Amino acid sequence: MDNCLMVDKLYKAYGSLTVLDNWNLTISKGQRLVFLGPSGSGKTTFLRIISRLEEPSSGVINSFDQKIGFVFQEPRLIPWRSVKDNLLFVNQHGDYQDILGRLRLTGFEDYLPSQLSGGMRQRVNLARALITRPDLLILDEAFSSLDLRVKASIMEDINQLWQENRFTIIAVTHDLKEALCLADRIIILSGRPSKIIKEIKVDLGRDRSFSSPDLLQLESELIDIMCSTQPEV
Ligand code: ADP
Ligand code: MG
């Protein structure tokens, strides 16, 4: 399988504060990788490094010239532009009707961000990342503020789009259900200076609904692992 990303002996420090401590990782094209790690462990820093928004202190990142769609935790829509114009702003030739339809936003093209619910705004953020037809979709705690039902419905839509397009996904979340719903691989991080301390393969089929028995079984195993690898400090 072709690689999407190779990370070799990656370190990142801000002055005397070491954030990322010797990360080594290879991600294949089309894989879905989810990071679970405590706040401040450098997850956003890592995502910014692989998006070339930030330089590593040392180490090598090979990210094989690809288009990246980035969804941030807080909506970053342009407030005075409509939903449609927010999308066309990032890709003026993009098929906004198609992507809005797939994300259940048909009929809201002319709404301003302030006229949408939080869940709808995050759907627009996702649509804005996907309208660039990315090879790599990065989700940085993108759905953390949403309620369970909205989250489940967005996960379903992302999984459907992934089935069709097989872009690579790198996501960060604190939500174990969200992680299990999205991931082929889950990477568990230590606190800062953060290291990769464990990787879990997620061999679930296409049924990734939050209440599927296989997902619930894995969730309870994951809780055990998290509790044994991340003692409270
Ligand atoms: P996470 O996303 O895991 O919560 P971050 O990557 O946002 O963590 O931050 C990790 C650490 O790096 C934090 O202690 C934060 O203060 C520090 N940090 C992040 N960006 C900068 C910066 N530009 N300058 C200095 N310190 C930073
Ligand atoms: Mg973060």
Coordinates of N, CA and C and ligand atoms in Angstrom, one line a residue:
M1 N 0.9 -1.2 0.0 CA 0.0 0.0 0.0 C 0.9 1.3 0.0
D2 N 0.5 2.3 -0.8 CA 1.3 3.5 -0.8 C 1.2 4.2 0.6
N3 N 2.3 4.9 0.9 CA 2.2 5.7 2.1 C 1.7 7.1 1.9
C4 N 1.0 7.6 2.9 CA 0.5 8.9 2.9 C 1.4 9.8 3.7
L5 N 2.0 9.2 4.7 CA 2.8 10.0 5.6 C 3.8 9.2 6.4
M6 N 5.0 9.6 6.4 CA 6.1 9.0 7.2 C 6.7 10.0 8.2
V7 N 6.7 9.6 9.4 CA 7.3 10.5 10.5 C 8.4 9.7 11.1
D8 N 9.6 10.3 11.1 CA 10.7 9.6 11.7 C 11.4 10.5 12.7
K9 N 11.5 10.0 13.9 CA 12.3 10.6 15.0 C 11.9 12.1 15.1
L10 N 10.6 12.3 15.2 CA 10.1 13.7 15.3 C 10.1 14.2 16.7
Y11 N 10.7 15.4 16.8 CA 10.8 16.1 18.1 C 10.2 17.5 17.9
K12 N 9.5 18.1 18.8 CA 9.1 19.5 18.8 C 9.2 20.1 20.1
A13 N 9.9 21.2 20.2 CA 10.0 21.9 21.5 C 9.7 23.4 21.2
Y14 N 9.1 24.0 22.2 CA 8.9 25.5 22.2 C 9.9 26.0 23.3
G15 N 11.0 26.5 23.0 CA 12.0 26.9 24.0 C 12.3 25.7 24.8
S16 N 12.2 25.7 26.1 CA 12.6 24.6 27.0 C 11.4 23.6 27.1
L17 N 10.3 23.9 26.5 CA 9.1 23.0 26.7 C 9.1 21.9 25.5
T18 N 9.5 20.7 25.9 CA 9.4 19.6 24.8 C 8.0 19.1 24.8
V19 N 7.5 19.1 23.5 CA 6.1 18.8 23.3 C 6.0 17.4 22.7
L20 N 6.6 17.2 21.6 CA 6.6 15.9 20.9 C 8.0 15.2 21.1
D21 N 8.0 14.0 21.6 CA 9.2 13.3 22.0 C 9.5 12.0 21.2
N22 N 10.1 12.2 20.1 CA 10.5 11.0 19.3 C 9.3 10.2 18.8
W23 N 8.5 10.8 17.9 CA 7.4 10.2 17.3 C 7.9 9.5 16.0
N24 N 7.5 8.2 15.9 CA 7.7 7.5 14.6 C 6.4 6.8 14.2
L25 N 6.1 7.0 12.9 CA 4.8 6.6 12.5 C 4.7 6.6 11.0
T26 N 4.1 5.5 10.4 CA 3.8 5.5 9.0 C 2.3 5.3 8.8
I27 N 1.8 6.1 7.9 CA 0.3 6.0 7.6 C 0.2 5.8 6.1
S28 N -0.6 4.7 5.8 CA -0.8 4.4 4.4 C -2.0 5.2 3.9
K29 N -1.9 5.4 2.6 CA -3.0 6.1 1.9 C -4.3 5.5 2.2
G30 N -5.3 6.2 2.5 CA -6.7 5.7 2.7 C -6.9 5.2 4.1
Q31 N -5.9 5.2 4.9 CA -6.1 4.7 6.3 C -6.8 5.8 7.2
R32 N -7.4 5.3 8.2 CA -8.1 6.2 9.2 C -7.4 6.1 10.5
L33 N -6.7 7.1 10.9 CA -5.9 7.1 12.2 C -6.5 8.1 13.2
V34 N -6.7 7.6 14.4 CA -7.2 8.5 15.4 C -6.3 8.6 16.6
F35 N -6.0 9.8 17.0 CA -5.1 10.0 18.2 C -6.0 10.3 19.4
L36 N -5.7 9.6 20.5 CA -6.3 9.8 21.8 C -5.1 10.3 22.7
G37 N -5.2 11.4 23.3 CA -4.2 11.8 24.2 C -4.6 13.0 25.1
P38 N -4.0 13.2 26.2 CA -4.4 14.2 27.1 C -4.3 15.6 26.5
S39 N -5.0 16.6 27.1 CA -4.9 17.9 26.6 C -3.5 18.4 26.8
G40 N -2.9 19.2 25.9 CA -1.6 19.7 26.0 C -0.5 18.7 25.6
S41 N -0.9 17.6 25.1 CA 0.1 16.6 24.7 C 0.7 16.9 23.3
G42 N 0.2 17.8 22.7 CA 0.9 18.2 21.4 C 0.1 17.7 20.2
K43 N -1.1 17.3 20.3 CA -1.9 16.7 19.1 C -2.0 17.8 18.0
T44 N -2.5 19.0 18.5 CA -2.7 20.1 17.5 C -1.3 20.4 16.9
T45 N -0.3 20.5 17.7 CA 1.0 20.8 17.2 C 1.4 19.8 16.1
F46 N 1.2 18.5 16.4 CA 1.5 17.5 15.4 C 0.7 17.7 14.1
L47 N -0.5 18.0 14.2 CA -1.4 18.2 13.0 C -0.9 19.4 12.2
R48 N -0.5 20.5 13.0 CA 0.1 21.7 12.3 C 1.4 21.4 11.6
I49 N 2.2 20.5 12.2 CA 3.5 20.2 11.6 C 3.2 19.4 10.3
I50 N 2.3 18.4 10.3 CA 2.1 17.7 9.1 C 1.4 18.5 8.0
S51 N 0.7 19.6 8.4 CA 0.1 20.5 7.4 C 1.1 21.6 7.0
R52 N 2.3 21.5 7.5 CA 3.3 22.5 7.2 C 3.0 23.9 7.7
L53 N 2.2 24.0 8.7 CA 1.9 25.3 9.3 C 2.9 25.6 10.4
E54 N 3.7 24.5 10.7 CA 4.7 24.6 11.9 C 5.9 23.7 11.5
E55 N 7.1 24.2 12.0 CA 8.3 23.4 11.7 C 8.6 22.4 12.8
P56 N 9.1 21.2 12.5 CA 9.5 20.4 13.6 C 10.9 20.9 14.2
S57 N 11.2 20.6 15.4 CA 12.5 20.9 15.9 C 13.6 20.0 15.3
S58 N 13.3 18.7 15.2 CA 14.1 17.8 14.5 C 13.3 16.6 14.0
G59 N 13.9 15.9 13.1 CA 13.1 14.7 12.6 C 12.7 14.9 11.2
V60 N 12.1 13.9 10.6 CA 11.8 14.0 9.2 C 10.3 13.7 9.0
I61 N 9.7 14.5 8.2 CA 8.3 14.3 7.8 C 8.2 14.1 6.3
N62 N 7.7 13.0 5.8 CA 7.5 12.9 4.4 C 6.0 12.9 4.2
S63 N 5.4 13.9 3.5 CA 4.0 13.8 3.4 C 3.5 13.8 1.9
F64 N 4.4 13.5 1.0 CA 4.0 13.1 -0.3 C 3.0 14.0 -1.0
D65 N 3.3 15.3 -1.1 CA 2.5 16.2 -1.9 C 1.1 15.9 -2.0
Q66 N 0.3 16.3 -1.0 CA -1.1 15.9 -1.1 C -1.9 17.1 -0.7
K67 N -3.2 17.1 -1.1 CA -4.1 18.1 -0.7 C -4.6 17.8 0.6
I68 N -4.6 18.8 1.5 CA -5.1 18.6 2.9 C -6.3 19.4 3.2
G69 N -7.3 18.8 3.7 CA -8.5 19.5 4.2 C -8.5 19.4 5.7
F70 N -8.6 20.6 6.4 CA -8.4 20.6 7.8 C -9.7 21.1 8.5
V71 N -10.2 20.4 9.4 CA -11.4 20.9 10.2 C -10.9 21.1 11.6
F72 N -11.1 22.3 12.0 CA -10.7 22.8 13.4 C -11.8 22.5 14.4
Q73 N -11.4 22.6 15.6 CA -12.4 22.4 16.7 C -13.5 23.5 16.7
E74 N -13.0 24.7 16.5 CA -14.0 25.8 16.5 C -14.3 26.2 15.0
P75 N -15.6 26.5 14.7 CA -15.9 26.8 13.3 C -15.1 28.0 12.9
R76 N -14.6 28.0 11.7 CA -13.8 29.1 11.2 C -14.4 29.7 9.9
L77 N -15.7 29.7 9.9 CA -16.4 30.2 8.7 C -16.3 31.7 8.7
I78 N -16.4 32.3 7.5 CA -16.4 33.7 7.3 C -17.9 34.2 7.6
P79 N -18.0 35.0 8.7 CA -19.4 35.2 9.2 C -20.3 36.0 8.2
W80 N -19.7 36.8 7.3 CA -20.6 37.6 6.5 C -20.8 36.9 5.1
R81 N -20.3 35.7 4.9 CA -20.6 35.0 3.7 C -21.6 33.9 3.9
S82 N -22.4 33.6 3.0 CA -23.4 32.5 3.1 C -22.6 31.2 3.1
V83 N -23.4 30.1 3.4 CA -22.8 28.7 3.4 C -22.2 28.5 2.0
K84 N -23.0 28.8 1.0 CA -22.5 28.5 -0.4 C -21.2 29.3 -0.7
D85 N -21.2 30.6 -0.3 CA -20.0 31.4 -0.6 C -18.8 31.0 0.3
N86 N -19.1 30.5 1.5 CA -17.9 30.0 2.3 C -17.3 28.8 1.6
L87 N -18.1 28.0 0.9 CA -17.5 26.8 0.2 C -16.8 27.3 -1.1
L88 N -17.4 28.2 -1.8 CA -16.9 28.6 -3.1 C -15.6 29.4 -2.8
F89 N -15.5 30.0 -1.6 CA -14.3 30.8 -1.3 C -13.0 29.9 -1.3
V90 N -13.2 28.6 -0.9 CA -12.0 27.7 -0.9 C -11.8 27.0 -2.2
N91 N -12.9 26.8 -2.9 CA -12.8 26.2 -4.3 C -13.9 26.7 -5.2
Q92 N -13.6 27.7 -6.0 CA -14.7 28.3 -6.7 C -15.3 27.5 -7.8
H93 N -14.6 26.3 -8.1 CA -15.2 25.4 -9.1 C -15.8 24.2 -8.4
G94 N -15.8 24.2 -7.1 CA -16.3 23.0 -6.4 C -17.8 22.7 -6.6
D95 N -18.1 21.5 -6.5 CA -19.5 21.1 -6.6 C -20.2 21.2 -5.2
Y96 N -20.5 22.5 -4.9 CA -21.0 22.7 -3.5 C -22.4 22.1 -3.3
Q97 N -23.2 22.0 -4.3 CA -24.5 21.4 -4.1 C -24.4 19.9 -3.7
D98 N -23.5 19.2 -4.4 CA -23.2 17.8 -4.1 C -22.8 17.6 -2.7
I99 N -21.8 18.4 -2.3 CA -21.2 18.1 -1.0 C -22.2 18.5 0.1
L100 N -22.9 19.6 -0.1 CA -23.9 20.0 0.9 C -25.0 19.0 1.0
G101 N -25.4 18.4 -0.1 CA -26.4 17.4 -0.1 C -26.0 16.2 0.7
R102 N -24.7 15.8 0.5 CA -24.2 14.6 1.2 C -24.1 14.9 2.7
L103 N -24.0 16.1 3.1 CA -23.8 16.5 4.5 C -25.2 17.0 5.0
R104 N -26.3 16.7 4.4 CA -27.6 17.0 4.8 C -27.9 18.5 5.0
L105 N -27.3 19.3 4.1 CA -27.4 20.8 4.2 C -28.1 21.4 3.0
T106 N -28.8 20.6 2.2 CA -29.5 21.1 1.1 C -30.6 22.0 1.6
G107 N -30.7 23.2 1.0 CA -31.7 24.1 1.4 C -31.2 25.2 2.3
F108 N -29.9 25.0 2.8 CA -29.3 26.0 3.6 C -28.2 26.8 2.9
E109 N -28.1 26.7 1.6 CA -27.0 27.3 0.9 C -26.9 28.8 1.1
D110 N -28.0 29.5 1.3 CA -27.9 31.0 1.4 C -27.9 31.4 2.9
Y111 N -27.9 30.5 3.8 CA -27.9 30.9 5.2 C -26.5 31.5 5.6
L112 N -26.5 32.4 6.5 CA -25.2 32.9 7.1 C -24.9 31.9 8.2
P113 N -23.6 31.8 8.6 CA -23.2 30.9 9.7 C -23.9 31.2 11.0
S114 N -24.2 32.4 11.3 CA -24.9 32.8 12.5 C -26.4 32.2 12.5
Q115 N -26.9 31.9 11.4 CA -28.3 31.4 11.3 C -28.3 29.9 11.4
L116 N -27.2 29.2 11.6 CA -27.1 27.8 11.7 C -26.9 27.3 13.2
S117 N -27.3 26.0 13.4 CA -27.0 25.4 14.7 C -25.5 25.0 14.8
G118 N -25.0 24.7 16.0 CA -23.6 24.3 16.1 C -23.3 23.1 15.2
G119 N -24.2 22.2 15.2 CA -23.9 21.0 14.4 C -23.9 21.3 12.9
M120 N -24.8 22.1 12.5 CA -24.8 22.5 11.1 C -23.6 23.3 10.7
R121 N -23.1 24.2 11.6 CA -21.9 24.9 11.3 C -20.7 24.0 11.2
Q122 N -20.7 22.9 12.0 CA -19.5 22.0 11.9 C -19.7 21.1 10.6
R123 N -20.9 20.9 10.2 CA -21.1 20.2 8.9 C -20.6 21.1 7.8
V124 N -20.8 22.4 7.9 CA -20.3 23.3 6.8 C -18.8 23.4 6.8
N125 N -18.2 23.4 8.1 CA -16.8 23.3 8.1 C -16.2 22.1 7.5
L126 N -16.9 21.0 7.7 CA -16.5 19.7 7.1 C -16.7 19.8 5.5
A127 N -17.8 20.4 5.1 CA -18.0 20.5 3.7 C -16.9 21.4 3.1
R128 N -16.5 22.4 3.8 CA -15.5 23.3 3.3 C -14.2 22.6 3.1
A129 N -13.9 21.7 4.0 CA -12.6 20.9 3.9 C -12.8 19.9 2.7
L130 N -14.0 19.3 2.6 CA -14.1 18.3 1.5 C -14.3 18.8 0.1
I131 N -14.7 20.1 0.0 CA -14.9 20.6 -1.3 C -13.6 20.8 -2.1
T132 N -12.5 20.7 -1.4 CA -11.2 20.8 -2.0 C -10.8 19.4 -2.5
R133 N -11.6 18.4 -2.3 CA -11.3 17.0 -2.7 C -10.0 16.6 -2.1
P134 N -9.8 16.6 -0.8 CA -8.5 16.4 -0.2 C -8.1 14.9 -0.3
D135 N -6.8 14.7 -0.3 CA -6.3 13.3 -0.2 C -6.2 13.0 1.3
L136 N -6.0 14.0 2.1 CA -5.9 13.8 3.6 C -6.9 14.7 4.3
L137 N -7.7 14.1 5.1 CA -8.7 14.9 5.9 C -8.2 14.9 7.3
I138 N -8.0 16.1 7.9 CA -7.5 16.2 9.3 C -8.7 16.8 10.1
L139 N -9.0 16.1 11.2 CA -10.1 16.5 12.1 C -9.5 16.7 13.4
D140 N -9.4 18.0 13.9 CA -8.8 18.3 15.2 C -9.9 18.6 16.2
E141 N -10.4 17.5 16.9 CA -11.5 17.7 17.9 C -12.6 18.4 17.2
A142 N -12.9 18.0 16.0 CA -13.9 18.8 15.2 C -15.3 18.7 15.7
F143 N -15.6 17.6 16.4 CA -17.0 17.4 16.8 C -17.2 17.3 18.3
S144 N -16.2 17.8 19.0 CA -16.2 17.6 20.5 C -17.4 18.3 21.2
S145 N -17.9 19.4 20.5 CA -19.0 20.1 21.2 C -20.4 19.6 20.9
L146 N -20.5 18.6 20.1 CA -21.8 18.2 19.5 C -22.4 17.1 20.4
D147 N -23.7 17.1 20.4 CA -24.4 16.0 21.2 C -24.3 14.7 20.4
L148 N -24.6 13.6 21.2 CA -24.4 12.3 20.7 C -25.1 12.0 19.3
R149 N -26.3 12.4 19.2 CA -27.0 12.1 18.0 C -26.5 12.8 16.8
V150 N -26.1 14.1 17.0 CA -25.6 14.9 15.8 C -24.2 14.2 15.5
K151 N -23.4 13.9 16.5 CA -22.1 13.3 16.2 C -22.3 12.0 15.5
A152 N -23.2 11.2 15.9 CA -23.4 9.9 15.3 C -23.8 10.0 13.8
S153 N -24.6 11.0 13.5 CA -25.1 11.2 12.2 C -23.9 11.8 11.3
I154 N -23.1 12.7 11.9 CA -21.9 13.2 11.1 C -20.9 12.0 10.8
M155 N -20.7 11.2 11.8 CA -19.8 10.0 11.6 C -20.3 9.1 10.5
E156 N -21.6 8.9 10.5 CA -22.1 8.1 9.4 C -21.9 8.7 8.1
D157 N -22.0 10.0 8.0 CA -21.8 10.7 6.7 C -20.3 10.6 6.3
I158 N -19.4 10.8 7.3 CA -18.0 10.8 7.0 C -17.6 9.4 6.5
N159 N -18.1 8.4 7.2 CA -17.8 7.0 6.8 C -18.3 6.7 5.4
Q160 N -19.5 7.2 5.1 CA -20.0 6.9 3.7 C -19.1 7.6 2.7
L161 N -18.8 8.9 2.9 CA -17.9 9.6 2.0 C -16.5 8.9 1.9
W162 N -16.0 8.4 3.0 CA -14.7 7.7 3.0 C -14.9 6.4 2.2
Q163 N -16.0 5.7 2.3 CA -16.2 4.4 1.5 C -16.1 4.7 0.0
E164 N -16.6 5.9 -0.3 CA -16.6 6.2 -1.8 C -15.3 6.8 -2.3
N165 N -14.6 7.6 -1.4 CA -13.4 8.3 -1.9 C -12.1 7.9 -1.3
R166 N -12.1 7.2 -0.2 CA -10.9 6.6 0.4 C -9.8 7.6 0.6
F167 N -10.2 8.8 1.0 CA -9.1 9.7 1.5 C -8.5 9.2 2.8
T168 N -7.3 9.7 3.1 CA -6.7 9.3 4.4 C -7.4 10.3 5.4
I169 N -7.6 9.7 6.6 CA -8.2 10.5 7.7 C -7.2 10.5 8.9
I170 N -6.8 11.7 9.4 CA -6.1 11.7 10.7 C -6.9 12.6 11.6
A171 N -7.4 12.0 12.7 CA -8.3 12.7 13.6 C -7.8 12.7 15.0
V172 N -8.2 13.7 15.8 CA -7.9 13.8 17.2 C -9.3 13.9 17.9
T173 N -9.5 13.1 18.9 CA -10.7 13.3 19.7 C -10.5 12.8 21.1
H174 N -11.4 13.2 22.0 CA -11.3 12.6 23.4 C -12.5 11.6 23.5
D175 N -13.2 11.5 22.5 CA -14.5 10.7 22.5 C -14.2 9.2 22.0
L176 N -14.3 8.3 22.9 CA -13.9 6.9 22.5 C -14.8 6.4 21.4
K177 N -16.1 6.7 21.5 CA -17.0 6.2 20.5 C -16.7 6.8 19.1
E178 N -16.4 8.1 19.1 CA -16.1 8.7 17.9 C -14.8 8.1 17.3
A179 N -13.8 7.8 18.2 CA -12.6 7.2 17.7 C -12.9 5.8 17.1
L180 N -13.7 5.0 17.8 CA -13.9 3.7 17.3 C -14.8 3.7 16.0
C181 N -15.6 4.7 15.9 CA -16.5 4.8 14.8 C -15.7 5.1 13.5
L182 N -14.6 5.9 13.7 CA -13.8 6.4 12.6 C -12.6 5.6 12.2
A183 N -12.0 4.9 13.2 CA -10.6 4.5 13.0 C -10.4 3.1 12.5
D184 N -9.3 3.0 11.7 CA -8.6 1.7 11.5 C -7.6 1.5 12.5
R185 N -6.9 2.6 12.9 CA -5.9 2.5 14.0 C -6.1 3.6 15.0
I186 N -6.0 3.2 16.2 CA -6.0 4.3 17.3 C -4.6 4.3 18.0
I187 N -4.1 5.6 18.1 CA -2.8 5.8 18.7 C -3.0 6.5 20.0
I188 N -2.5 5.9 21.1 CA -2.6 6.5 22.4 C -1.3 7.2 22.8
L189 N -1.5 8.4 23.2 CA -0.3 9.3 23.6 C -0.2 9.4 25.1
S190 N 1.0 9.6 25.5 CA 1.3 9.9 26.9 C 1.1 11.4 27.1
G191 N 1.1 11.9 28.3 CA 1.2 13.4 28.6 C 2.5 14.0 28.1
R192 N 2.6 15.3 28.1 CA 3.7 16.0 27.6 C 5.0 15.8 28.5
P193 N 6.1 15.6 27.9 CA 6.5 15.5 26.5 C 5.9 14.2 26.0
S194 N 5.1 14.3 24.9 CA 4.3 13.1 24.6 C 5.0 12.1 23.7
K195 N 4.8 10.9 24.0 CA 5.3 9.8 23.2 C 4.1 9.0 22.8
I196 N 4.3 8.2 21.7 CA 3.3 7.2 21.3 C 3.4 6.0 22.2
I197 N 2.4 5.7 23.0 CA 2.6 4.6 23.9 C 1.9 3.4 23.5
K198 N 0.9 3.5 22.7 CA 0.2 2.2 22.3 C -0.5 2.5 21.0
E199 N -0.6 1.4 20.2 CA -1.4 1.4 19.0 C -2.4 0.3 19.1
I200 N -3.7 0.6 18.7 CA -4.7 -0.4 18.7 C -5.3 -0.5 17.3
K201 N -5.4 -1.7 16.8 CA -6.0 -1.9 15.4 C -7.5 -2.0 15.7
V202 N -8.3 -1.4 14.8 CA -9.7 -1.5 15.0 C -10.3 -2.3 13.8
D203 N -10.6 -3.5 14.1 CA -11.1 -4.4 13.1 C -12.6 -4.5 13.1
L204 N -13.2 -3.4 13.0 CA -14.7 -3.4 12.9 C -15.1 -3.3 11.4
G205 N -16.2 -3.8 11.1 CA -16.7 -3.8 9.7 C -17.3 -2.5 9.4
R206 N -18.2 -2.5 8.5 CA -18.9 -1.2 8.0 C -19.9 -0.7 9.1
D207 N -20.4 -1.6 9.8 CA -21.4 -1.2 10.8 C -20.7 -0.6 12.0
R208 N -20.6 0.8 12.0 CA -19.9 1.5 13.0 C -20.9 2.3 13.9
S209 N -22.1 1.8 14.0 CA -23.1 2.6 14.7 C -22.6 2.6 16.2
F210 N -22.9 3.7 16.9 CA -22.4 3.8 18.3 C -22.9 2.6 19.2
S211 N -24.0 2.0 18.9 CA -24.6 1.0 19.7 C -24.3 -0.4 19.2
S212 N -23.5 -0.5 18.2 CA -23.2 -1.9 17.7 C -22.5 -2.7 18.8
P213 N -22.8 -4.0 19.0 CA -22.2 -4.7 20.1 C -20.7 -4.8 19.9
D214 N -20.2 -5.0 18.7 CA -18.7 -5.1 18.5 C -18.0 -3.8 19.0
L215 N -18.7 -2.6 18.6 CA -18.1 -1.4 19.0 C -18.1 -1.2 20.5
L216 N -19.2 -1.6 21.1 CA -19.3 -1.4 22.6 C -18.3 -2.3 23.3
Q217 N -18.1 -3.5 22.8 CA -17.1 -4.4 23.3 C -15.7 -3.8 23.3
L218 N -15.3 -3.2 22.1 CA -14.0 -2.6 21.9 C -13.9 -1.4 22.8
E219 N -15.0 -0.7 23.0 CA -15.0 0.5 23.8 C -14.6 0.2 25.2
S220 N -15.2 -0.9 25.7 CA -14.9 -1.3 27.1 C -13.4 -1.7 27.2
E221 N -12.9 -2.4 26.2 CA -11.5 -2.7 26.2 C -10.6 -1.5 26.2
L222 N -11.0 -0.5 25.4 CA -10.3 0.7 25.2 C -10.3 1.5 26.6
I223 N -11.4 1.5 27.3 CA -11.4 2.2 28.6 C -10.4 1.5 29.5
D224 N -10.4 0.2 29.5 CA -9.4 -0.5 30.4 C -8.0 -0.1 30.0
I225 N -7.7 0.0 28.7 CA -6.3 0.3 28.2 C -6.0 1.8 28.6
M226 N -7.0 2.7 28.4 CA -6.7 4.1 28.7 C -6.5 4.2 30.2
C227 N -7.3 3.5 31.1 CA -7.1 3.7 32.5 C -5.8 3.1 33.0
S228 N -5.3 2.1 32.3 CA -4.0 1.5 32.7 C -2.8 2.2 32.1
T229 N -3.0 3.0 31.1 CA -1.8 3.6 30.5 C -1.8 5.1 30.8
Q230 N -2.9 5.7 31.3 CA -2.9 7.1 31.6 C -3.3 7.4 33.0
P231 N -2.5 7.0 34.0 CA -2.9 7.3 35.4 C -3.1 8.8 35.6
E232 N -4.1 9.1 36.4 CA -4.4 10.5 36.8 C -3.2 11.1 37.5
V233 N -2.8 12.3 37.1 CA -1.7 13.0 37.9 C -2.3 14.2 38.7
Ligands
ADP1 P1 -3.1 19.5 22.4 O1 -3.7 19.8 21.0 O2 -2.7 18.1 22.6 O3 -4.1 19.9 23.5 P2 -1.2 21.5 21.7 O4 -0.5 21.0 20.5 O5 -2.2 22.6 21.4 O6 -1.8 20.4 22.6 O7 -0.1 22.2 22.7 C1 0.9 21.4 23.2 C2 1.8 22.3 24.1 O8 2.5 23.2 23.2 C3 1.0 23.2 25.1 O9 1.7 23.2 26.3 C4 1.1 24.5 24.4 O10 1.1 25.6 25.4 C5 2.4 24.5 23.6 N1 2.3 25.3 22.4 C6 1.5 25.1 21.3 N2 1.7 26.1 20.4 C7 2.7 26.9 20.9 C8 3.4 28.1 20.4 N3 3.1 28.6 19.2 N4 4.3 28.6 21.2 C9 4.6 28.1 22.4 N5 4.0 27.0 22.9 C10 3.1 26.4 22.2
MG2 MG -5.5 20.6 20.4

